[in-house]
Coordinates of C-alpha atoms in Angstrom, one line a residue:
Chain A
M592 CA 0.0 0.0 0.0
G593 CA 1.5 3.3 -1.1
T594 CA 0.7 6.9 -0.4
I595 CA -2.4 8.0 -2.2
L596 CA -2.4 11.6 -1.0
K597 CA 0.2 13.9 0.3
T598 CA 0.1 17.6 1.2
I599 CA 3.4 19.4 1.0
D600 CA 3.7 22.7 3.0
L601 CA 0.1 23.4 2.1
T602 CA -0.9 26.9 3.1
K603 CA -3.9 29.1 2.5
K604 CA -4.2 32.7 3.5
Y605 CA -7.3 34.9 3.2
D606 CA -6.5 38.6 3.6
N607 CA -3.2 37.9 5.4
K608 CA -5.1 35.5 7.8
V609 CA -3.4 32.1 7.7
V610 CA -6.2 29.5 7.6
V611 CA -4.0 26.5 6.8
D612 CA -0.4 26.8 7.9
N613 CA 2.3 24.6 6.2
L614 CA 0.2 21.4 6.4
N615 CA 2.1 18.2 5.8
I616 CA -0.1 15.1 5.9
E617 CA 0.3 11.7 4.2
I618 CA -2.5 9.3 3.6
Q619 CA -1.9 5.7 2.8
E620 CA -4.0 3.8 0.3
G621 CA -6.7 1.8 2.1
E622 CA -6.8 4.0 5.2
I623 CA -9.8 5.6 6.8
F624 CA -8.2 8.8 7.8
G625 CA -10.0 11.0 10.4
L626 CA -9.5 14.7 10.4
L627 CA -10.6 16.4 13.6
G628 CA -10.5 19.9 14.8
P629 CA -12.6 22.6 16.4
N630 CA -14.6 25.0 14.3
G631 CA -12.3 27.3 12.3
A632 CA -9.3 24.9 12.6
G633 CA -8.9 24.8 8.8
K634 CA -10.4 21.3 8.1
S635 CA -12.9 22.5 5.4
T636 CA -10.3 24.7 3.7
T637 CA -7.9 21.7 3.7
M638 CA -10.6 19.5 2.2
N639 CA -11.4 22.2 -0.4
M640 CA -7.7 22.4 -1.4
I641 CA -7.5 18.6 -1.6
C642 CA -10.5 18.6 -3.9
G643 CA -9.1 21.4 -6.0
I644 CA -12.0 23.7 -5.3
V645 CA -9.7 26.2 -3.5
R646 CA -6.2 27.0 -4.8
P647 CA -3.5 26.9 -2.1
T648 CA -1.6 30.1 -1.5
L649 CA 1.6 28.0 -1.1
G650 CA 2.4 24.3 -1.2
D651 CA 1.2 21.4 -3.2
V652 CA -1.2 18.4 -3.1
E653 CA 0.2 15.2 -4.5
F654 CA -2.6 12.7 -5.5
M655 CA -1.7 9.2 -6.7
G656 CA 1.9 10.3 -7.0
K657 CA 1.2 13.3 -9.2
D658 CA 0.9 17.0 -8.7
F659 CA -2.8 17.4 -8.4
E660 CA -2.9 21.0 -9.7
K661 CA -1.1 20.2 -12.9
N662 CA -2.9 16.9 -13.5
R663 CA -6.3 17.8 -12.1
N664 CA -8.4 16.8 -15.1
K665 CA -6.8 13.4 -15.3
L666 CA -6.9 12.7 -11.5
I667 CA -10.3 14.2 -10.5
N668 CA -12.2 11.1 -11.6
N669 CA -10.6 9.2 -8.8
L670 CA -12.0 11.5 -6.2
G671 CA -15.4 11.5 -4.6
Y672 CA -16.6 14.4 -2.4
I673 CA -19.5 14.2 0.0
P674 CA -20.0 17.7 1.4
Q675 CA -21.5 18.5 4.8
E676 CA -24.5 20.1 3.1
L677 CA -27.2 18.1 1.4
A678 CA -25.9 18.8 -2.1
I679 CA -28.9 17.5 -4.0
H680 CA -31.7 19.0 -6.0
G681 CA -35.1 18.5 -4.2
N682 CA -37.0 18.9 -7.4
L683 CA -35.1 16.0 -9.1
K684 CA -35.9 12.4 -8.5
A685 CA -33.4 10.2 -6.7
W686 CA -32.1 8.6 -9.9
E687 CA -31.9 12.0 -11.6
N688 CA -29.7 13.4 -8.9
V689 CA -27.4 10.4 -9.1
E690 CA -27.4 10.7 -12.9
L691 CA -26.5 14.4 -12.8
F692 CA -23.5 14.0 -10.5
T693 CA -22.2 10.7 -11.9
S694 CA -22.3 12.0 -15.5
L695 CA -19.9 14.7 -14.5
Y696 CA -17.1 12.1 -14.6
G697 CA -17.7 11.1 -18.3
I698 CA -20.0 8.1 -17.5
K699 CA -22.8 7.8 -20.0
G700 CA -25.4 5.5 -21.7
A701 CA -26.0 2.0 -20.4
E702 CA -23.1 2.2 -18.0
L703 CA -24.5 5.3 -16.4
K704 CA -27.9 3.6 -15.9
N705 CA -26.1 0.7 -14.2
R706 CA -24.1 2.9 -12.0
I707 CA -27.2 4.9 -10.9
D708 CA -29.0 1.7 -9.8
E709 CA -25.8 0.4 -8.2
S710 CA -25.3 3.6 -6.2
L711 CA -28.9 3.7 -5.1
E712 CA -28.9 0.1 -4.1
Y713 CA -25.6 0.7 -2.2
V714 CA -27.3 3.3 0.0
G715 CA -30.6 1.4 0.2
L716 CA -32.6 3.8 -1.9
L717 CA -33.2 1.7 -5.1
E718 CA -36.9 1.3 -4.3
K719 CA -37.2 5.0 -4.0
R720 CA -35.4 5.8 -7.2
G721 CA -38.4 7.5 -8.8
D722 CA -39.3 9.7 -5.8
Y723 CA -38.4 13.3 -5.6
A724 CA -35.6 14.1 -3.2
K725 CA -37.6 16.8 -1.5
T726 CA -40.0 14.1 -0.2
F727 CA -37.1 12.2 1.6
S728 CA -36.3 12.3 5.3
G729 CA -33.0 13.8 6.6
G730 CA -31.4 10.4 6.7
M731 CA -32.5 9.4 3.2
K732 CA -31.2 12.7 1.9
R733 CA -27.8 12.1 3.5
R734 CA -27.7 8.6 1.9
L735 CA -28.7 10.1 -1.5
N736 CA -25.9 12.7 -1.0
I737 CA -23.5 9.8 -0.7
A738 CA -24.9 7.9 -3.7
C739 CA -24.3 11.0 -5.8
A740 CA -20.6 10.9 -5.0
I741 CA -19.8 7.2 -5.4
G742 CA -21.2 6.4 -8.9
H743 CA -17.9 7.0 -10.6
H744 CA -16.1 4.5 -8.3
P745 CA -13.5 6.9 -6.9
R746 CA -10.4 5.6 -5.2
L747 CA -10.4 8.4 -2.6
L748 CA -13.7 9.3 -0.8
I749 CA -13.8 12.6 1.2
F750 CA -16.6 12.7 3.7
D751 CA -17.2 16.1 5.4
E752 CA -19.4 15.5 8.4
P753 CA -21.8 13.1 6.7
T754 CA -23.8 12.2 9.7
V755 CA -24.9 15.6 10.9
G756 CA -28.6 15.8 12.0
I757 CA -29.7 12.3 11.3
D758 CA -31.2 9.4 13.4
P759 CA -29.0 6.7 14.9
Q760 CA -30.2 4.1 12.4
S761 CA -29.2 6.2 9.4
R762 CA -25.9 7.1 11.1
N763 CA -25.1 3.5 11.7
F764 CA -26.0 2.6 8.1
I765 CA -23.7 5.3 6.8
L766 CA -20.8 4.3 9.0
D767 CA -21.2 0.7 7.9
K768 CA -21.2 1.7 4.3
I769 CA -18.1 3.8 4.7
K770 CA -16.4 0.7 6.2
E771 CA -17.7 -1.4 3.3
S772 CA -16.4 1.1 0.8
N773 CA -13.0 1.0 2.5
K774 CA -13.1 -2.9 2.4
N775 CA -13.8 -2.7 -1.3
G776 CA -10.7 -0.7 -1.8
A777 CA -11.5 3.0 -1.4
T778 CA -9.4 5.2 0.8
V779 CA -11.5 7.5 3.0
I780 CA -10.9 10.9 4.5
Y781 CA -13.4 11.5 7.2
T782 CA -14.2 14.6 9.3
S783 CA -16.8 14.7 12.1
H784 CA -17.4 16.3 15.4
Y785 CA -18.7 13.0 16.7
M786 CA -15.6 11.5 18.4
E787 CA -17.1 8.0 18.9
E788 CA -17.7 7.8 15.2
V789 CA -14.2 8.7 14.4
E790 CA -12.8 6.3 16.9
A791 CA -15.0 3.5 15.6
I792 CA -14.1 3.7 11.9
C793 CA -10.8 5.6 11.5
T794 CA -7.6 3.7 11.2
R795 CA -5.6 6.9 11.8
I796 CA -6.5 10.4 13.0
A797 CA -5.0 13.8 12.7
I798 CA -6.1 16.6 15.1
M799 CA -5.9 20.1 13.6
D800 CA -6.0 23.5 15.3
N801 CA -5.2 26.9 14.1
G802 CA -4.4 25.6 10.6
K803 CA -1.8 23.1 11.8
V804 CA -1.8 19.4 12.6
I805 CA -1.0 19.2 16.3
A806 CA -1.1 15.4 16.6
T807 CA -1.4 12.3 14.3
G808 CA -1.8 8.6 15.1
T809 CA -4.3 5.9 15.8
A810 CA -6.9 6.6 18.5
D811 CA -4.8 4.7 21.0
E812 CA -1.6 6.5 20.1
L813 CA -3.4 9.9 20.5
K814 CA -4.6 8.8 23.9
K815 CA -1.1 7.7 24.9
M816 CA 0.1 11.2 24.1
V817 CA -2.1 12.4 27.0
V818 CA -2.2 9.6 29.6
D819 CA -0.5 6.3 30.1
D820 CA -3.6 4.4 30.8
I821 CA -5.6 4.7 27.6
S822 CA -8.7 3.0 29.0
S823 CA -9.1 5.9 31.4
I824 CA -9.6 8.5 28.7
T825 CA -11.9 9.0 25.7
L826 CA -11.0 10.5 22.4
E827 CA -13.1 13.5 23.1
E828 CA -11.1 14.1 26.3
V829 CA -7.9 13.8 24.3
F830 CA -9.3 16.3 21.8
L831 CA -10.3 18.8 24.5
T832 CA -6.9 18.4 26.2
M833 CA -5.1 19.1 23.0
T834 CA -7.3 21.9 21.6
G835 CA -8.5 23.4 24.9
K836 CA -12.0 24.0 26.3
K837 CA -12.3 27.6 25.1
L838 CA -15.3 28.2 22.9
R839 CA -14.5 28.7 19.2
D840 CA -16.8 31.3 17.7
Y841 CA -16.1 30.9 14.1
K842 CA -17.5 32.9 11.2
E843 CA -17.5 31.2 7.8
Chain B
M399 CA -20.8 15.0 -20.4
I400 CA -22.8 18.2 -20.0
R401 CA -25.8 16.8 -21.8
Y402 CA -27.0 15.1 -18.6
L403 CA -26.4 18.3 -16.7
I404 CA -28.4 20.3 -19.4
K405 CA -31.2 17.7 -19.3
N406 CA -31.5 17.8 -15.6
Y407 CA -31.3 21.6 -15.4
F408 CA -34.1 21.6 -18.0
K409 CA -36.2 19.3 -15.9
L410 CA -35.7 21.5 -12.9
M411 CA -36.7 24.6 -14.7
T412 CA -39.7 23.1 -16.3
R413 CA -40.9 21.8 -13.0
S414 CA -41.0 25.3 -11.6
M415 CA -44.3 27.0 -11.3
T416 CA -42.6 30.4 -11.1
N417 CA -41.2 29.9 -14.6
T418 CA -44.6 29.1 -16.0
L419 CA -46.1 32.2 -14.4
L420 CA -43.3 34.5 -15.5
L421 CA -42.9 33.3 -19.1
V422 CA -46.5 32.4 -20.1
V423 CA -49.1 33.9 -17.8
T424 CA -47.6 37.3 -16.8
P425 CA -46.9 38.5 -20.4
L426 CA -50.4 37.4 -21.5
I427 CA -52.0 39.3 -18.6
L428 CA -49.9 42.4 -19.5
V429 CA -50.8 42.0 -23.2
A430 CA -54.5 42.0 -22.3
L431 CA -54.1 45.0 -19.9
L432 CA -51.9 47.2 -22.0
S433 CA -53.5 46.5 -25.3
S434 CA -56.9 47.3 -23.8
A435 CA -55.5 50.4 -22.0
F436 CA -53.9 51.8 -25.1
N437 CA -56.6 50.7 -27.5
D438 CA -58.1 54.1 -27.8
M439 CA -54.8 55.7 -28.5
M440 CA -53.8 53.4 -31.2
S441 CA -57.2 52.4 -32.7
K442 CA -57.5 55.8 -34.4
Y443 CA -54.9 54.6 -36.8
E444 CA -56.0 51.1 -37.3
D445 CA -58.9 52.0 -39.5
G446 CA -56.6 53.8 -41.9
S447 CA -58.2 57.2 -41.3
E448 CA -56.1 60.1 -42.4
I449 CA -54.2 62.4 -40.1
V450 CA -54.9 66.0 -40.7
A451 CA -52.7 68.9 -39.8
G452 CA -52.5 72.6 -40.6
Y453 CA -49.5 74.6 -41.8
R454 CA -48.4 78.1 -42.7
I455 CA -45.3 79.5 -44.4
E456 CA -44.1 82.5 -42.4
G457 CA -40.6 82.9 -43.7
G458 CA -39.8 84.9 -46.8
Q459 CA -36.8 83.0 -48.1
I460 CA -37.0 80.8 -51.2
S461 CA -35.4 77.9 -49.3
T462 CA -38.2 78.0 -46.7
N463 CA -40.8 77.7 -49.4
N464 CA -38.9 74.8 -51.0
L465 CA -38.5 73.1 -47.6
A466 CA -42.3 73.5 -47.0
D467 CA -43.0 72.0 -50.4
A468 CA -40.7 69.1 -49.7
F469 CA -42.5 68.6 -46.4
K470 CA -45.9 68.5 -48.1
D471 CA -44.6 65.9 -50.5
A472 CA -43.2 63.7 -47.7
A473 CA -46.4 64.1 -45.8
A474 CA -48.5 63.1 -48.8
Q475 CA -46.3 60.0 -49.3
N476 CA -47.0 58.9 -45.8
G477 CA -50.7 59.5 -45.8
Y478 CA -50.8 62.8 -44.0
V479 CA -53.2 65.5 -45.1
L480 CA -51.8 69.1 -44.8
R481 CA -54.1 72.0 -45.1
E482 CA -52.7 75.5 -45.5
Y483 CA -54.1 78.3 -43.3
P484 CA -52.5 81.6 -44.3
T485 CA -54.1 83.6 -41.5
G486 CA -55.5 83.1 -38.1
D487 CA -54.1 82.0 -34.7
P488 CA -52.8 78.4 -34.9
G489 CA -54.2 77.7 -31.4
D490 CA -57.7 78.8 -32.4
I491 CA -57.5 77.0 -35.8
I492 CA -56.6 73.6 -34.3
R493 CA -59.4 73.9 -31.7
E494 CA -62.0 75.1 -34.2
E495 CA -61.1 72.8 -37.0
K496 CA -60.6 69.8 -34.6
I497 CA -57.3 68.9 -36.1
G498 CA -54.3 67.3 -34.2
G499 CA -51.7 69.9 -34.9
F500 CA -50.3 72.9 -36.8
V501 CA -46.9 73.6 -38.0
T502 CA -45.5 77.0 -39.0
F503 CA -42.4 77.2 -41.2
G504 CA -40.1 80.2 -40.5
D505 CA -36.7 81.0 -42.0
G506 CA -34.6 78.3 -40.4
T507 CA -37.2 77.5 -37.8
Y508 CA -40.4 75.7 -37.3
T509 CA -43.1 75.6 -34.6
V510 CA -45.4 72.8 -33.9
Y511 CA -48.8 73.5 -32.1
Q512 CA -50.5 70.5 -30.6
N513 CA -54.2 69.9 -29.8
N514 CA -54.5 68.2 -26.4
D515 CA -57.8 66.7 -27.5
Y516 CA -56.0 64.9 -30.3
I517 CA -52.7 64.3 -28.5
E518 CA -51.8 61.1 -30.4
E519 CA -52.2 62.8 -33.8
A520 CA -50.3 65.8 -32.4
K521 CA -47.4 63.6 -31.3
V522 CA -47.3 61.9 -34.6
L523 CA -47.1 65.4 -36.3
E524 CA -44.3 66.4 -33.9
Y525 CA -42.4 63.3 -34.6
F526 CA -42.9 63.6 -38.3
V527 CA -41.7 67.2 -38.4
N528 CA -38.7 66.5 -36.2
A529 CA -37.7 63.5 -38.4
F530 CA -38.2 65.5 -41.5
Y531 CA -35.9 68.4 -40.3
E532 CA -33.3 65.9 -39.2
N533 CA -33.3 64.5 -42.7
A534 CA -33.3 67.9 -44.2
A535 CA -30.3 68.9 -42.1
A536 CA -28.4 65.8 -43.1
A537 CA -29.3 66.4 -46.8
A538 CA -28.2 70.0 -46.6
M539 CA -24.7 68.8 -45.7
G540 CA -24.2 67.3 -49.1
M541 CA -26.8 68.5 -51.5
D542 CA -28.7 71.5 -52.9
T543 CA -31.7 71.9 -50.6
D544 CA -33.5 74.1 -53.1
S545 CA -34.0 71.1 -55.4
A546 CA -34.0 68.4 -52.8
I547 CA -36.9 66.0 -52.4
L548 CA -36.8 64.9 -48.8
K549 CA -38.5 61.7 -47.8
I550 CA -39.2 60.1 -44.5
E551 CA -38.1 56.6 -45.6
H552 CA -39.2 54.6 -42.6
P553 CA -41.4 56.6 -40.2
E554 CA -41.4 55.2 -36.7
Y555 CA -45.1 55.8 -36.6
M556 CA -47.0 53.1 -38.5
K557 CA -50.6 53.5 -38.7
E558 CA -51.1 49.8 -39.5
I559 CA -50.1 48.6 -36.0
G560 CA -52.8 48.2 -33.4
S561 CA -52.4 48.1 -29.6
T562 CA -53.0 44.3 -29.4
D563 CA -50.4 43.5 -32.0
Y564 CA -47.9 46.0 -30.5
Y565 CA -48.2 44.9 -26.9
G566 CA -48.7 41.3 -27.9
I567 CA -45.3 41.3 -29.4
I568 CA -43.5 43.7 -27.1
E569 CA -44.4 42.2 -23.7
I570 CA -43.4 38.6 -24.6
I571 CA -40.0 39.9 -25.7
Y572 CA -39.7 42.0 -22.6
F573 CA -40.3 39.0 -20.3
G574 CA -37.9 37.0 -22.4
W575 CA -35.2 39.4 -21.2
C576 CA -35.9 38.4 -17.6
A577 CA -34.7 34.9 -18.6
I578 CA -32.3 34.6 -15.6
V579 CA -35.3 34.2 -13.3
C580 CA -35.7 30.7 -14.8
G581 CA -32.5 29.7 -13.1
A582 CA -32.9 31.7 -9.9
G583 CA -34.3 29.0 -7.7
I584 CA -31.8 26.5 -8.9
F585 CA -28.8 28.8 -8.5
M586 CA -29.9 29.8 -5.1
N587 CA -30.2 26.2 -4.0
E588 CA -26.9 25.3 -5.6
K589 CA -25.2 28.0 -3.6
K590 CA -27.0 27.3 -0.3
Y591 CA -26.4 23.5 -0.4
K592 CA -22.9 23.8 -1.9
I593 CA -23.9 22.0 -5.1
T594 CA -21.7 24.4 -7.0
K595 CA -18.7 23.2 -5.0
K596 CA -19.6 19.6 -5.9
L597 CA -19.9 20.5 -9.6
H598 CA -16.4 22.0 -9.4
V599 CA -15.1 18.6 -8.1
S600 CA -15.1 17.3 -11.7
A601 CA -13.2 17.8 -14.9
L602 CA -15.7 20.2 -16.3
S603 CA -14.3 23.5 -17.4
E604 CA -15.9 26.8 -16.5
S605 CA -17.0 27.3 -20.1
K606 CA -18.8 23.8 -20.1
L607 CA -20.5 24.7 -16.8
Y608 CA -21.6 28.0 -18.3
L609 CA -23.0 26.2 -21.3
A610 CA -24.8 23.7 -19.1
K611 CA -26.6 26.6 -17.6
F612 CA -27.0 28.6 -20.8
V613 CA -28.6 26.0 -22.9
P614 CA -31.4 24.9 -20.6
I615 CA -32.3 28.5 -19.7
V616 CA -32.6 29.4 -23.4
S617 CA -34.6 26.3 -24.1
V618 CA -37.0 26.9 -21.3
V619 CA -37.5 30.6 -22.1
L620 CA -38.0 29.7 -25.8
L621 CA -40.5 27.0 -24.8
G622 CA -42.3 29.6 -22.7
N623 CA -42.2 32.1 -25.5
V624 CA -43.6 29.7 -28.0
I625 CA -46.5 28.8 -25.7
S626 CA -47.3 32.5 -24.9
I627 CA -46.9 33.4 -28.6
L628 CA -49.4 30.7 -29.6
L629 CA -51.7 31.7 -26.8
S630 CA -51.4 35.4 -27.8
I631 CA -52.5 34.4 -31.4
V632 CA -55.4 32.3 -30.2
L633 CA -56.6 34.5 -27.4
F634 CA -55.9 38.0 -28.8
G635 CA -55.4 37.4 -32.5
V636 CA -51.8 38.9 -32.4
H637 CA -50.2 39.0 -35.8
W638 CA -46.5 38.0 -35.7
G639 CA -45.7 38.8 -39.4
N640 CA -43.0 36.8 -41.0
P641 CA -42.9 33.6 -38.8
L642 CA -39.4 32.5 -39.7
L643 CA -37.7 35.8 -39.3
S644 CA -39.6 36.5 -36.1
A645 CA -38.6 33.2 -34.7
V646 CA -34.9 33.9 -35.5
I647 CA -35.1 37.3 -33.8
V648 CA -36.8 35.8 -30.7
F649 CA -34.1 33.1 -30.5
F650 CA -31.3 35.6 -30.6
S651 CA -33.1 37.9 -28.2
V652 CA -33.5 35.1 -25.7
S653 CA -29.9 34.0 -26.1
A654 CA -28.7 37.6 -25.5
A655 CA -30.9 37.9 -22.5
T656 CA -29.7 34.7 -21.0
A657 CA -26.1 35.6 -21.5
L658 CA -26.7 39.0 -19.9
G659 CA -28.3 37.4 -16.9
L660 CA -25.6 34.7 -16.5
M661 CA -22.9 37.3 -16.8
A662 CA -24.5 39.3 -13.9
Y663 CA -24.7 36.1 -11.9
Y664 CA -21.1 35.1 -12.5
I665 CA -20.0 38.6 -11.5
F666 CA -22.1 39.1 -8.4
D667 CA -22.3 35.5 -7.3
N668 CA -25.6 36.3 -5.7
I669 CA -28.9 35.7 -7.3
V670 CA -30.8 38.4 -5.5
V671 CA -28.3 41.1 -6.6
T672 CA -28.2 39.6 -10.1
I673 CA -32.0 39.8 -10.5
I674 CA -32.1 43.4 -9.2
A675 CA -29.2 44.4 -11.6
V676 CA -30.7 42.6 -14.6
F677 CA -34.2 43.9 -14.0
T678 CA -32.8 47.4 -13.7
V679 CA -30.9 47.1 -17.0
V680 CA -33.8 45.5 -18.8
W681 CA -36.2 48.0 -17.5
I682 CA -34.1 50.9 -18.7
A683 CA -33.6 49.1 -22.1
G684 CA -37.3 48.5 -22.3
F685 CA -38.2 52.0 -21.3
F686 CA -36.2 53.4 -24.2
G687 CA -37.0 50.5 -26.4
G688 CA -40.8 50.9 -26.4
S689 CA -41.7 48.1 -23.9
F690 CA -44.0 50.4 -22.0
E691 CA -44.6 53.6 -24.0
T692 CA -44.8 52.8 -27.7
Y693 CA -41.5 53.7 -29.3
M694 CA -43.3 55.6 -32.0
F695 CA -44.8 58.1 -29.5
S696 CA -42.0 58.3 -27.0
V697 CA -40.2 61.6 -26.7
H698 CA -36.7 60.1 -26.4
S699 CA -34.2 60.9 -29.1
L700 CA -33.6 58.2 -31.7
A701 CA -29.9 58.0 -30.7
V702 CA -30.8 57.0 -27.2
K703 CA -33.4 54.5 -28.4
R704 CA -30.9 52.9 -30.7
L705 CA -28.6 52.2 -27.7
S706 CA -31.2 49.7 -26.4
P707 CA -31.1 46.2 -28.0
I708 CA -34.8 45.9 -27.0
Y709 CA -35.6 48.9 -29.3
H710 CA -34.0 47.1 -32.3
I711 CA -35.8 43.8 -31.5
N712 CA -39.2 45.5 -30.8
R713 CA -39.0 47.6 -34.0
A714 CA -37.9 44.7 -36.2
L715 CA -40.8 42.5 -34.9
V716 CA -43.4 45.2 -35.0
E717 CA -42.5 46.2 -38.5
L718 CA -42.4 42.5 -39.6
S719 CA -45.9 42.2 -38.1
C720 CA -47.4 45.2 -39.8
M721 CA -45.3 45.8 -42.9
G722 CA -43.9 42.3 -43.6
H723 CA -40.3 43.7 -43.7
S724 CA -38.0 45.7 -41.5
D725 CA -34.6 47.3 -41.9
Y726 CA -34.1 46.6 -38.2
V727 CA -33.9 42.8 -38.5
V728 CA -30.1 42.8 -39.2
S729 CA -29.3 45.3 -36.5
A730 CA -31.5 43.4 -34.0
I731 CA -29.7 40.1 -34.7
L732 CA -26.2 41.7 -34.7
Y733 CA -26.9 43.5 -31.5
C734 CA -28.1 40.3 -29.8
V735 CA -25.0 38.4 -31.1
A736 CA -22.8 41.1 -29.7
V737 CA -24.5 41.0 -26.3
F738 CA -24.3 37.2 -26.3
V739 CA -20.6 36.9 -27.2
G740 CA -19.6 39.8 -24.9
C741 CA -21.5 38.7 -21.9
S742 CA -20.5 35.0 -22.3
L743 CA -16.8 35.9 -22.4
V744 CA -17.1 38.1 -19.4
A745 CA -19.1 35.4 -17.5
V746 CA -16.6 32.6 -18.2
A747 CA -13.7 34.9 -17.3
A748 CA -15.4 35.9 -14.1
G749 CA -16.0 32.3 -13.2
N750 CA -12.4 31.4 -13.8
L751 CA -11.2 34.3 -11.7
R752 CA -13.5 33.4 -8.9
K753 CA -12.2 29.9 -9.0
R754 CA -8.6 31.0 -9.1
G755 CA -9.3 33.3 -6.1
G756 CA -10.3 30.3 -4.2
A757 CA -13.9 31.1 -3.2
A758 CA -16.0 28.1 -3.6

């Protein structure tokens, strides 16, 4: 298993405010990599730079061994992005939403039809393929959001808080599917504020604060950085110890 | 593969009740209201009745007499009846004789008297005299005015057009210029739910994403226009003149309108600001272009009117409707092509700049 993604001195400044500061992370193929951080830590900007939506002020992103910026059009088909927001059209049917987003990656005709059904089946919405997305519950919309990003079989899946505001059943279903995708060969980058989720599915975790990675390792390794007896501490306590308890009022 | 994107945008737009209301219902309501409101004003000319005006030559120069003769010829060619009144107060004459207006020719000057009871005829006379003197001034630059025969080649005023035909054509075109509204709900959602961001996580270039928005908006607006045009024919009996040329002009008009709206959206990146900006521009263009007050009777100078693409489109379609031909067809199409190309280039450039700047 080699490195699938690497950031080299990745930096983003907005009006002289450093949002991401010389970030160096390396993600191995087959990992579920958790990215944690308080609001305003720079997680979303990092994700946006990895996806190529935001251009870095300095530094590079290397994806599948190549400079992502220079080879973006060739590499982008290997990337699937599931934003925190429900990025679907309510006035489109479930299958139409999946068709719209899957077709962006050059998939067409009979293959596109197969991929639509495959993606909907994967998230348990095949029977609802003809229903308008606006009629779906929160959990169903979240699952459709995922279906829209996996139809092109990406090698790297980026989940930005995919379980916000949904019931425990839907959350459990989504987490199982993320693990299943990973078993099927996809590398996953996962951000969430739910520490138990991160601990349950991530093979490695990085904690970000003020635009920098302040700690990286498995959940147990992170716990060991704080106390010797890892059974006496939760990941949330580790997070709060490392980032502090001060409220982070953050304006997007 | 933008065809799937186009297809789904098209579906989204056709599923919107707002679009149906804006493109089909609203223009028809306005056609009914405006054509009825201005029926009295324009019906006087629908029956082909003559416009009568008085005149008097007050200047002593030979050129003044020649100019007055040329004016009488031009008036006769355009169906105006001029009666000479050598004496009497022009104000009293127009009231007593119940005629629309009176013009006195002095040496190098002219005066138009208007009868408020026949204001439409009076305005036509004023326009006609102004246009005649503009032509005379232009001709005087290069020819002997003593022997010149001056003609008003294409008077703005056409007595053949009725209020139903005029507003039946003009309002559908005007609402077509508000094309960006068709995409408003979708673009608002795209921004709110970060769908735009997701679209950018693909190999699609900014120009392809622009086309994916442009094509469905044009298609939906054209579809709406076709329905409202057919309904305007069935319900109000609007005459659209040369169907092929009219269709070509409507197509270019909608394309230009869509490009204008998308350019504003790409620049402002906010659909509310975009709609305010586009509506303002379109209202101004429509104001000078004859969308509210008929361009024939408006007091704005021709130079200002010609700055408005809507004036060229309106005039071409109205003339095609009532005369079967128009010198404004080419200028209307060229103006629309220029707006389409210019706005599209600016929109794509703005999209690329925004992306480079890093705002998602």
